[in-house]
Short mmCIF file of C-alpha atoms and ligand atoms in Angstrom, two decimals:
data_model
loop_
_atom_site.label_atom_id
_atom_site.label_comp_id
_atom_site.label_asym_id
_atom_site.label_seq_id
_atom_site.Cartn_x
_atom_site.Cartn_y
_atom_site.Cartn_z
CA UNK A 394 0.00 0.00 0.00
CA UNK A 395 1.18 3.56 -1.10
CA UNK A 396 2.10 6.09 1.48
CA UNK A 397 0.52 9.70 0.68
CA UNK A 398 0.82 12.56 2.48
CA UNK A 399 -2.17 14.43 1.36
CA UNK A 400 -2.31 18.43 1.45
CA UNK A 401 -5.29 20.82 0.96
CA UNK A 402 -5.19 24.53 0.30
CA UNK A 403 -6.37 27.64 -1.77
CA UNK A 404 -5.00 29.24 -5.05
CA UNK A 405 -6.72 32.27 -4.63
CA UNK A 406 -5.01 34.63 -6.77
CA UNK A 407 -5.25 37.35 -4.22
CA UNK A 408 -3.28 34.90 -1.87
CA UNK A 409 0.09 36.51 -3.72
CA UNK A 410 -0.94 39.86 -2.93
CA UNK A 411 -0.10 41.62 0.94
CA UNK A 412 -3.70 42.87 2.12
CA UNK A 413 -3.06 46.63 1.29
CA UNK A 414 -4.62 44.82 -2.68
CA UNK A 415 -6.84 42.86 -1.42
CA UNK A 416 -10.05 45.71 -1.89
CA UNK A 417 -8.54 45.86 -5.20
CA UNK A 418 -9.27 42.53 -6.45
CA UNK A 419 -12.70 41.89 -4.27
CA UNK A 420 -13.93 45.08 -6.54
CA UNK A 421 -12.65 43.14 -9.75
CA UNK A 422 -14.35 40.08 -8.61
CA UNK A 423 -17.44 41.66 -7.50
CA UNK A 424 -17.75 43.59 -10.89
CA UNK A 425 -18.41 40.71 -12.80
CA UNK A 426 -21.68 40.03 -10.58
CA UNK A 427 -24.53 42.34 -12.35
CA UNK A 428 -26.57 43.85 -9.69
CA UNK A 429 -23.94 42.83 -7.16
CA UNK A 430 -25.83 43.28 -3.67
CA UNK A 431 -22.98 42.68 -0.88
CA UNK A 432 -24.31 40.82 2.52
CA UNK A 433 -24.66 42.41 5.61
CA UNK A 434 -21.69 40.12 6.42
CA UNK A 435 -20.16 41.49 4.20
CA UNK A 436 -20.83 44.91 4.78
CA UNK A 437 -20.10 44.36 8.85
CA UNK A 438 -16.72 43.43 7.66
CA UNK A 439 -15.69 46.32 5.45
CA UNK A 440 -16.28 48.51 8.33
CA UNK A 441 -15.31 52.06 8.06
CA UNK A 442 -11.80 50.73 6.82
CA UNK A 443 -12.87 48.97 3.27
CA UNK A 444 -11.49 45.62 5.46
CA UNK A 445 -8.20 46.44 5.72
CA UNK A 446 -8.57 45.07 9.02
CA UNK A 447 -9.82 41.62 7.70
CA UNK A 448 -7.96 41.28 4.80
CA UNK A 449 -4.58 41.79 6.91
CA UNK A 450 -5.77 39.21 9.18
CA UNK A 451 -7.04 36.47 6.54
CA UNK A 452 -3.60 37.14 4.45
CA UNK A 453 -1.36 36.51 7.68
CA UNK A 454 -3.74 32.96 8.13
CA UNK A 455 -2.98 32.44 4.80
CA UNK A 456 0.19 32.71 4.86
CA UNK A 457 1.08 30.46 8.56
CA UNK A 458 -1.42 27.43 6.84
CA UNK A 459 0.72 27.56 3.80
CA UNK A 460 4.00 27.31 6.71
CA UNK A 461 2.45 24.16 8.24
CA UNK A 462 1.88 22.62 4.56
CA UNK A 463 5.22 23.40 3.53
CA UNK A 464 6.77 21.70 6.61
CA UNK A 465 5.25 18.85 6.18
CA UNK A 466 5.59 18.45 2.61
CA UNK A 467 9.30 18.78 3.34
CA UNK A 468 9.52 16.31 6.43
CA UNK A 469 8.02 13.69 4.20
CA UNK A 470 10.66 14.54 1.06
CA UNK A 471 8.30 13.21 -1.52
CA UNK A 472 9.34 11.63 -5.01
CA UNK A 473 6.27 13.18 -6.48
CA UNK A 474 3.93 15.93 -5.82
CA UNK A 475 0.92 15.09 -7.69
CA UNK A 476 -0.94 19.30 -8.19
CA UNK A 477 -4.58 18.37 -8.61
CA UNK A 478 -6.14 21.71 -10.09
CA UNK A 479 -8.27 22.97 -12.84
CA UNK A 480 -6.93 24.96 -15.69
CA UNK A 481 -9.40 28.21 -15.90
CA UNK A 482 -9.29 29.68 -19.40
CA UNK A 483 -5.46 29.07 -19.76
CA UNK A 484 -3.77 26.21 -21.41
CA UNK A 485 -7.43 25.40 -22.56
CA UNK A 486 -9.98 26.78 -24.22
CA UNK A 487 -12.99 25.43 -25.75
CA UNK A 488 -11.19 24.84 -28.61
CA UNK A 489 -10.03 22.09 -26.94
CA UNK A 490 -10.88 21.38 -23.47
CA UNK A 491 -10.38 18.05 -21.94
CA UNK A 492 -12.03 16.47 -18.94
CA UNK A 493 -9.21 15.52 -17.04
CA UNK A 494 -4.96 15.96 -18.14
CA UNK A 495 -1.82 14.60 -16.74
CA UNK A 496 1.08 16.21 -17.35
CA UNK A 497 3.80 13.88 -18.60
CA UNK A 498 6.37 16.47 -19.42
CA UNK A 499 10.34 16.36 -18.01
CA UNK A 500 9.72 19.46 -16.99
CA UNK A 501 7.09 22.80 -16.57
CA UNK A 502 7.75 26.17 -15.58
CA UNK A 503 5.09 28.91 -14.16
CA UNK A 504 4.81 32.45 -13.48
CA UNK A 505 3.13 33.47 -10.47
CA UNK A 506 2.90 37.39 -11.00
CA UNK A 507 2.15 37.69 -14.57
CA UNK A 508 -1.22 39.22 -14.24
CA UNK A 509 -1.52 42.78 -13.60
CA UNK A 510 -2.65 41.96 -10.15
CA UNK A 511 0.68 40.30 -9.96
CA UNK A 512 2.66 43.25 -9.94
CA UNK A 513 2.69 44.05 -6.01
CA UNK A 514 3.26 40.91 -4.36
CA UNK A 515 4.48 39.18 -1.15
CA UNK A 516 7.96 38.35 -2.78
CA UNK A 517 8.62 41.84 -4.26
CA UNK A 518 9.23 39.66 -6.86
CA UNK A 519 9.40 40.92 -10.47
CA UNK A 520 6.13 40.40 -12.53
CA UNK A 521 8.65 37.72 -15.01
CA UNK A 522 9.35 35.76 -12.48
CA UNK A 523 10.08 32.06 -13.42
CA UNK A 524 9.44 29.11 -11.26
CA UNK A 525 10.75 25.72 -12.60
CA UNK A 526 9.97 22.12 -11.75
CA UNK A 527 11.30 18.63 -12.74
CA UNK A 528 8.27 16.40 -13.28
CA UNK A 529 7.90 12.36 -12.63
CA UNK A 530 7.71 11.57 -16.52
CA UNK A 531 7.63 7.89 -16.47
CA UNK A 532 5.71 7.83 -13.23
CA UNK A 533 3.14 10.08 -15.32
CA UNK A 534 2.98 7.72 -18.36
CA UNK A 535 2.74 4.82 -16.51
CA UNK A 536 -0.26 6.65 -14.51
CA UNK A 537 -2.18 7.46 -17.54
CA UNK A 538 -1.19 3.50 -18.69
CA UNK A 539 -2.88 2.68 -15.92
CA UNK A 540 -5.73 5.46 -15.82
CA UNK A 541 -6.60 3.78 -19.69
CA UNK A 542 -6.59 0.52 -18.92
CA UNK A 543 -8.92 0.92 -15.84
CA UNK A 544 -11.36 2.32 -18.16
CA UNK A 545 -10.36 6.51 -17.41
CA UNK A 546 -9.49 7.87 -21.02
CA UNK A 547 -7.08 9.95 -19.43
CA UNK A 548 -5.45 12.80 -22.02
CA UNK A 549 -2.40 13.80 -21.55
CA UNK A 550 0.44 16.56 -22.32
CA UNK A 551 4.24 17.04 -22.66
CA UNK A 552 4.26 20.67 -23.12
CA UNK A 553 2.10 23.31 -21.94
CA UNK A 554 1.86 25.04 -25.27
CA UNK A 555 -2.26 27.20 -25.04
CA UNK A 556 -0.13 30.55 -23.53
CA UNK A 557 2.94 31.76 -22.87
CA UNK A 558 2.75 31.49 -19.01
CA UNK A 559 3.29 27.83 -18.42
CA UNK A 560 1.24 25.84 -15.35
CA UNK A 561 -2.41 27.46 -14.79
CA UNK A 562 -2.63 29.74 -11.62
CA UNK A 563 -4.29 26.71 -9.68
CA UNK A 564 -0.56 24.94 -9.80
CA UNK A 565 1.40 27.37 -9.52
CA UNK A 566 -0.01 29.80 -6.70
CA UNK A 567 0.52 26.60 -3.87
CA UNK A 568 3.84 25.85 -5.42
CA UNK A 569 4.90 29.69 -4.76
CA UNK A 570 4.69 28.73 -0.96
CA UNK A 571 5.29 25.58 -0.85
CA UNK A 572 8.23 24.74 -2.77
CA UNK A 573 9.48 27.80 -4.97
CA UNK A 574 12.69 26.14 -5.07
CA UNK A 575 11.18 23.14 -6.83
CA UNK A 576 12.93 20.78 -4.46
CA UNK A 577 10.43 17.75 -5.54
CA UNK A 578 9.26 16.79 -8.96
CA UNK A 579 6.25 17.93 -9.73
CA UNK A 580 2.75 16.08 -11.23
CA UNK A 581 0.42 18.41 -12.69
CA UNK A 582 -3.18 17.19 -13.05
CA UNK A 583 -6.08 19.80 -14.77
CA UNK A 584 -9.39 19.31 -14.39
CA UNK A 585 -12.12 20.95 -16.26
CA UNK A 586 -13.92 22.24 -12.79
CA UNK A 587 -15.67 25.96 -14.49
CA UNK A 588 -17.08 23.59 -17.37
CA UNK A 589 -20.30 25.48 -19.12
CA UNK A 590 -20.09 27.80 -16.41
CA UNK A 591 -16.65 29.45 -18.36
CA UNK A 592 -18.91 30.53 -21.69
CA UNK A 593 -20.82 29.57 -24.60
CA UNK A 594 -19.52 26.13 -26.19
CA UNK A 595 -17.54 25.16 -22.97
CA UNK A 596 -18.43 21.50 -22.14
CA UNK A 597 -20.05 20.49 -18.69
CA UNK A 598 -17.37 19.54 -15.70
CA UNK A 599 -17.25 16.19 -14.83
CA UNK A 600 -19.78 14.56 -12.28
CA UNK A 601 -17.96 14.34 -8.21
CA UNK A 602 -18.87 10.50 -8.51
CA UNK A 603 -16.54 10.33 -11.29
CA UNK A 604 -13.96 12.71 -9.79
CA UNK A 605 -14.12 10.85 -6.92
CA UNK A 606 -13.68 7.15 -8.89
CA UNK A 607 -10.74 8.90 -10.89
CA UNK A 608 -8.44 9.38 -7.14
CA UNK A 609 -9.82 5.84 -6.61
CA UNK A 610 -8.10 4.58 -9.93
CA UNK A 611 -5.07 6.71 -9.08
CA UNK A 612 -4.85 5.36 -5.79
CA UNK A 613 -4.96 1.83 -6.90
CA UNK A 614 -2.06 2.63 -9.55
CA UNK A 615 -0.18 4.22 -6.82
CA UNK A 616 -0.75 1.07 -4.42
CA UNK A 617 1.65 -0.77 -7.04
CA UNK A 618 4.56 1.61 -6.41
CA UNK A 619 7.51 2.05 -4.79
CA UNK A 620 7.30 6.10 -4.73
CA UNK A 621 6.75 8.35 -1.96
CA UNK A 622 3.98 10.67 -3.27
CA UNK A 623 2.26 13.48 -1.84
CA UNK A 624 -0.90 14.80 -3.37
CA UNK A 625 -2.26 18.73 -3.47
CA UNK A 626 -6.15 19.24 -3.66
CA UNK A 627 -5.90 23.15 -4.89
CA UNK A 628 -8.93 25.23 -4.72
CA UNK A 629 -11.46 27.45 -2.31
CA UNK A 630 -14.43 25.93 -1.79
CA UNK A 631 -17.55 27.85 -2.64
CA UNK A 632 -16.84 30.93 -4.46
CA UNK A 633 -19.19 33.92 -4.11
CA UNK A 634 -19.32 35.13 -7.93
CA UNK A 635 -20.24 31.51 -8.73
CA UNK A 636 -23.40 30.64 -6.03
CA UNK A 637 -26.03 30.71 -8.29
CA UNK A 638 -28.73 29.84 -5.09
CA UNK A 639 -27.68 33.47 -3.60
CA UNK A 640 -27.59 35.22 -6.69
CA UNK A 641 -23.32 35.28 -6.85
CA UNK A 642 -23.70 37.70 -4.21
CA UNK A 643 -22.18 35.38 -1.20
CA UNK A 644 -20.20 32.59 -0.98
CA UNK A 645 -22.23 29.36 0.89
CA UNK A 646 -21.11 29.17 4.61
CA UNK A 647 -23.48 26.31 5.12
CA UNK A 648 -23.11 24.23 2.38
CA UNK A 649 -19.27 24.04 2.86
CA UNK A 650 -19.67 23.74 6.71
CA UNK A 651 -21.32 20.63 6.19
CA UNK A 652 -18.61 19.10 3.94
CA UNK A 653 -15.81 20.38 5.88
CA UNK A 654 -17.37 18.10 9.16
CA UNK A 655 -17.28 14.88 6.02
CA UNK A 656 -13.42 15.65 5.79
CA UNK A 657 -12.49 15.80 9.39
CA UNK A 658 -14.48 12.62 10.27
CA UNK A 659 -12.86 10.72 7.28
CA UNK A 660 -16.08 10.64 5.69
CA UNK A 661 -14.74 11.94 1.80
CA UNK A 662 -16.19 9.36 -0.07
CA UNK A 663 -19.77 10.54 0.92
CA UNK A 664 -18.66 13.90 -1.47
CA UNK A 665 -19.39 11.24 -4.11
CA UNK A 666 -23.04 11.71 -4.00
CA UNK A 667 -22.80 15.65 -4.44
CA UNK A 668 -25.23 16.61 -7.44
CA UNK A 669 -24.14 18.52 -10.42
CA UNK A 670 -27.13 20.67 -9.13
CA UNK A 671 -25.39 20.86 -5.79
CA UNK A 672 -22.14 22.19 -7.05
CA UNK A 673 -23.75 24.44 -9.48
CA UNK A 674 -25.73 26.47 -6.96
CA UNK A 675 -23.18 26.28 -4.24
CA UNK A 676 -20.54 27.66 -6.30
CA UNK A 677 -17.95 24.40 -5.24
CA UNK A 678 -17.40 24.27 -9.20
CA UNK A 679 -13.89 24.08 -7.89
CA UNK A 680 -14.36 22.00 -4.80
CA UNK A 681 -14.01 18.81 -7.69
CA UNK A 682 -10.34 19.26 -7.15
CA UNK A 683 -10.79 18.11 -3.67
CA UNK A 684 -12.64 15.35 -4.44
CA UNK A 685 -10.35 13.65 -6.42
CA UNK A 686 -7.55 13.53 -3.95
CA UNK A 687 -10.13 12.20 -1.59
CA UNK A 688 -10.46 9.37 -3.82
CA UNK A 689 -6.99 9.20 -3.62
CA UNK A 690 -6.42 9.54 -0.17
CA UNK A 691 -9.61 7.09 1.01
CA UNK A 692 -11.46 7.70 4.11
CA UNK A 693 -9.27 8.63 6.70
CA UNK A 694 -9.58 12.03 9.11
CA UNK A 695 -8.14 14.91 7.47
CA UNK A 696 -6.00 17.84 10.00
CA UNK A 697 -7.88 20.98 9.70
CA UNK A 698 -5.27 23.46 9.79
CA UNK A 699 -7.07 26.43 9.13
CA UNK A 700 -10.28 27.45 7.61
CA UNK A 701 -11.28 31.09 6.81
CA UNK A 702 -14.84 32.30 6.23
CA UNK A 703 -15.12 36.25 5.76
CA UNK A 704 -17.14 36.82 3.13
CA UNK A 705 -14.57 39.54 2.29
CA UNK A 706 -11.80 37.26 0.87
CA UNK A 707 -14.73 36.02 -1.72
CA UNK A 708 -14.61 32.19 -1.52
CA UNK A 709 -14.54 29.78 1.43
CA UNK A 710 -11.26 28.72 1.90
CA UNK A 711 -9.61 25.28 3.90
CA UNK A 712 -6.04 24.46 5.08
CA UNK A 713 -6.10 20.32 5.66
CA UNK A 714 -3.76 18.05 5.63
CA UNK A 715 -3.79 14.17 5.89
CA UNK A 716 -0.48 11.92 7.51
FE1 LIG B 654 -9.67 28.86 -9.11
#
């Protein structure tokens, strides 16, 4: 039986940024909303400062869960860190969007600050920043082998060739904090979480049964080998601009709540039975990501190491890991 150290965490793109930017990119968010109508949560937490006071609190919890993450991924020295996050508009477009892709690639670089937003961040780093990884290559093939042949028609890629900016913001915001020096070799899995809901011709996301049965079929590929592996879930939860049940106007406390008592009781696998419909109106488009490292990981307790819910850092957002 495989030994995985399993890690959970955001990619928040306003995770790079110290809190003096974080109004700055809950007013891009919250722009996209039409008739955006903020909570009185919300509202309690702007105060009279625009939530400085918030968003300098969230950032420095943001920042000490990443800390615990990164010590741990770096006690247990894996031989691959398998990323599991969705490509949003990046690498793929409709043009050619598949389901699920492994990464089998020697190697992948990313580029944390390119956006604009990028331009202040935590690092001072320049916007051109590189960060580059060595990847598992024949631990990759032989995954997506494996993937086939137990019935997942897993795609894969050797290059990330759709833009100019390498791995997708879901990989390569964790990676920033937890190994910028690309220490391990690193496994890249996308996943189509935003499916119709990124535009017109966009094909639907996959179902969390079969998200879930995917880290399943990983697992049991991963149960045949010698490696030490750790695996990333990357992603918020439920995302305010996406919860369709309170108009994209709030993010749903409740609904995540709920899950997040599943995860610390070991109970993943019951995230199986979460509807389409579910995930739709809850805005846990993203929350996918998690699933299929739960299927990887099986049912065992997860470590909660930090959770935040303001309604001012826009999505719901969970710290776990499991040893
Ligand atoms: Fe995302």
């Amino acid at each position: 039986m495989a030994e995985i150290l399993g890690l959970g965490c955001t990619h928040a793109p306003m995770i790079l940024n110290p809190a003096e930017e974080w109004a700055d990119n809950r007013k891009r968010l919250f722009a996209r909303v039409p008739n955006y109508q903020p909570p009185a949560s919300l509202l309690a937490e702007l105060g009279d400062d625009n939530g400085r006071s918030h968003d300098r609190r969230n950032q420095q919890k943001v920042v000490q869960a990443f800390q615990v993450l990164r010590d741990k991924l770096h006690q247990w020295q894996p031989e691959a860190v398998i990323v599991i996050g969705d490509d949003q508009g990046e690498n793929f477009l409709r043009d050619n969007l598949p389901t699920f892709c492994m990464y089998t690639g020697s190697q992948v670089d990313g580029y944390p600050f390119h956006r604009p937003g990028g331009k202040v961040n935590l690092w001072e780093a320049p916007q051109d920043a590189r960060y580059s990884f060595k990847c598992p290559e024949k631990l990759a093939r032989d995954m997506v082998s494996s993937l086939i042949r137990q019935g997942f028609d897993m795609s894969s890629a050797t290059e990330m060739k759709g833009w100019k900016w390498g791995l997708p913001h879901a990989h390569i915001n964790p990676l920033t904090f937890l190994d910028p020096e690309g220490e391990f070799p690193v496994l890249p899995l996308f996943v189509n979480c935003y499916g119709e809901e990124a535009g017109d011709g966009y094909p639907p996301r996959p179902t969390a049964e079969r998200c879930y049965q995917l880290g399943r079929a990983m697992r049991r590929f991963l149960d045949t080998r010698p490696e030490r592996v750790a695996v990333v879930a990357s992603s918020s939860w439920s995302h305010s601009f996406l919860t369709h049940k309170f108009n994209c106007c709030e993010f749903d406390e409740e609904f995540d709540r709920r899950n997040l008592e599943l995860l610390r009781k070991g109970q993943g696998s019951k995230l199986a039975k979460l509807t389409p419909e579910e995930i739709q109106q809850s805005g846990d488009h993203e929350f996918l990501n998690w699933i299929i490292a739960l299927g990887v990981l099986g049912d065992r307790p997860a470590q909660i190491v930090e959770v935040l819910d303001d309604q001012s850092q826009v999505s719901f957002k969970v710290f776990a890991v499991w040893e």
